[in-house]
């Protein structure tokens, strides 16, 4: 596999999407006092992770681009759960890419306790000779969901996917605690926003 030319349009897609979504964040800040976007990150999946995913899912190398959706990955992190759905609605209205799948792991969390909203999109990248459509995954989640997922991801790496039962259970409880935190914060959202507005005026 000649990885560099194969990954080039994915790198391009990640860079373009980061610029676009960071621009959206700035626009929200100008238009209203609260931006539903806290921060945006992106990455191209490292080659060893692509190979690992292909191996565990029995994906032949030739099918990698069709069957691995998150070679290009974008993450949008929000303050409140409501903000996630504001972003989803905004993304549905865009015409610079097509949404091919939506996965709501917030109303239907994963068994691990994972919560996040995923959009799989088909994004056109202008190459010199052609327009290449690449698949990309946009993960939208709150700060609390991100905190949990980052820690769980590290433990998964540490235990090579075989997290001991007691740690798994603790993680499931931590996921519920994180969600409870999101719910509690949502209830005082207006007060928090008022305070943040006042703080910004200073
Ligand atoms: P990495 O290292 O983050 O790139 P599916 O066939 O739809 O069930 P698929 O295609 O893997 O499975 O999609 P899914 O489940 O939507 O997950 C894609 C990505 O979401 C993962 O990529 C993770 O980034 C994140 N994710 C999903 N489940 C979990 C979870 O239980 N814990 C954490 N921390 N993240 C999760 P990768 O390639 O697995 O990992």
mmCIF file of N, CA and C in Angstrom, residues 21 27 32 36 54-55 63 66 70 72 83 107 113 115-116 142 173 198-199:
data_model
loop_
_atom_site.group_PDB
_atom_site.id
_atom_site.type_symbol
_atom_site.label_atom_id
_atom_site.label_comp_id
_atom_site.label_asym_id
_atom_site.label_seq_id
_atom_site.Cartn_x
_atom_site.Cartn_y
_atom_site.Cartn_z
ATOM 1 N N UNK A 21 -15.061 24.621 10.481
ATOM 2 C CA UNK A 21 -15.807 24.567 11.749
ATOM 3 C C UNK A 21 -15.281 25.581 12.769
ATOM 4 N N UNK A 27 -18.099 32.742 13.933
ATOM 5 C CA UNK A 27 -19.362 33.381 13.516
ATOM 6 C C UNK A 27 -20.395 33.343 14.625
ATOM 7 N N UNK A 32 -24.070 35.680 18.449
ATOM 8 C CA UNK A 32 -24.783 35.568 19.722
ATOM 9 C C UNK A 32 -23.754 35.483 20.835
ATOM 10 N N UNK A 36 -22.158 27.437 20.496
ATOM 11 C CA UNK A 36 -22.367 26.027 20.850
ATOM 12 C C UNK A 36 -21.095 25.195 20.665
ATOM 13 N N UNK A 54 -8.635 -2.719 10.398
ATOM 14 C CA UNK A 54 -8.890 -3.570 9.228
ATOM 15 C C UNK A 54 -8.754 -5.038 9.624
ATOM 16 N N UNK A 55 -7.751 -5.313 10.473
ATOM 17 C CA UNK A 55 -7.498 -6.699 10.878
ATOM 18 C C UNK A 55 -8.645 -7.225 11.746
ATOM 19 N N UNK A 63 -10.367 -2.541 0.507
ATOM 20 C CA UNK A 63 -11.672 -1.972 0.903
ATOM 21 C C UNK A 63 -11.572 -0.939 2.019
ATOM 22 N N UNK A 66 -13.426 2.334 1.723
ATOM 23 C CA UNK A 66 -14.894 2.234 1.690
ATOM 24 C C UNK A 66 -15.455 1.842 3.046
ATOM 25 N N UNK A 70 -13.575 6.428 9.597
ATOM 26 C CA UNK A 70 -12.949 7.507 10.375
ATOM 27 C C UNK A 70 -11.459 7.663 10.098
ATOM 28 N N UNK A 72 -10.441 10.019 8.253
ATOM 29 C CA UNK A 72 -10.449 11.453 8.562
ATOM 30 C C UNK A 72 -11.418 11.647 9.725
ATOM 31 N N UNK A 83 -26.294 21.914 22.855
ATOM 32 C CA UNK A 83 -25.407 22.463 21.815
ATOM 33 C C UNK A 83 -25.097 21.418 20.745
ATOM 34 N N UNK A 107 -28.597 9.330 23.031
ATOM 35 C CA UNK A 107 -29.845 8.724 23.506
ATOM 36 C C UNK A 107 -29.672 7.202 23.609
ATOM 37 N N UNK A 113 -20.423 2.684 27.934
ATOM 38 C CA UNK A 113 -20.809 3.925 28.624
ATOM 39 C C UNK A 113 -20.564 5.124 27.709
ATOM 40 N N UNK A 115 -20.697 8.008 25.127
ATOM 41 C CA UNK A 115 -21.731 8.879 24.558
ATOM 42 C C UNK A 115 -21.093 9.902 23.616
ATOM 43 N N UNK A 116 -21.755 10.113 22.516
ATOM 44 C CA UNK A 116 -21.273 11.070 21.505
ATOM 45 C C UNK A 116 -22.246 11.006 20.334
ATOM 46 N N UNK A 142 -20.034 16.566 24.487
ATOM 47 C CA UNK A 142 -19.797 17.613 25.493
ATOM 48 C C UNK A 142 -18.386 17.463 26.080
ATOM 49 N N UNK A 173 -19.878 3.491 35.624
ATOM 50 C CA UNK A 173 -20.421 4.400 36.650
ATOM 51 C C UNK A 173 -19.941 5.829 36.386
ATOM 52 N N UNK A 198 -21.290 38.333 31.378
ATOM 53 C CA UNK A 198 -20.823 39.416 32.249
ATOM 54 C C UNK A 198 -19.300 39.414 32.309
ATOM 55 N N UNK A 199 -18.738 38.217 32.366
ATOM 56 C CA UNK A 199 -17.291 38.071 32.452
ATOM 57 C C UNK A 199 -16.628 38.607 31.185
#
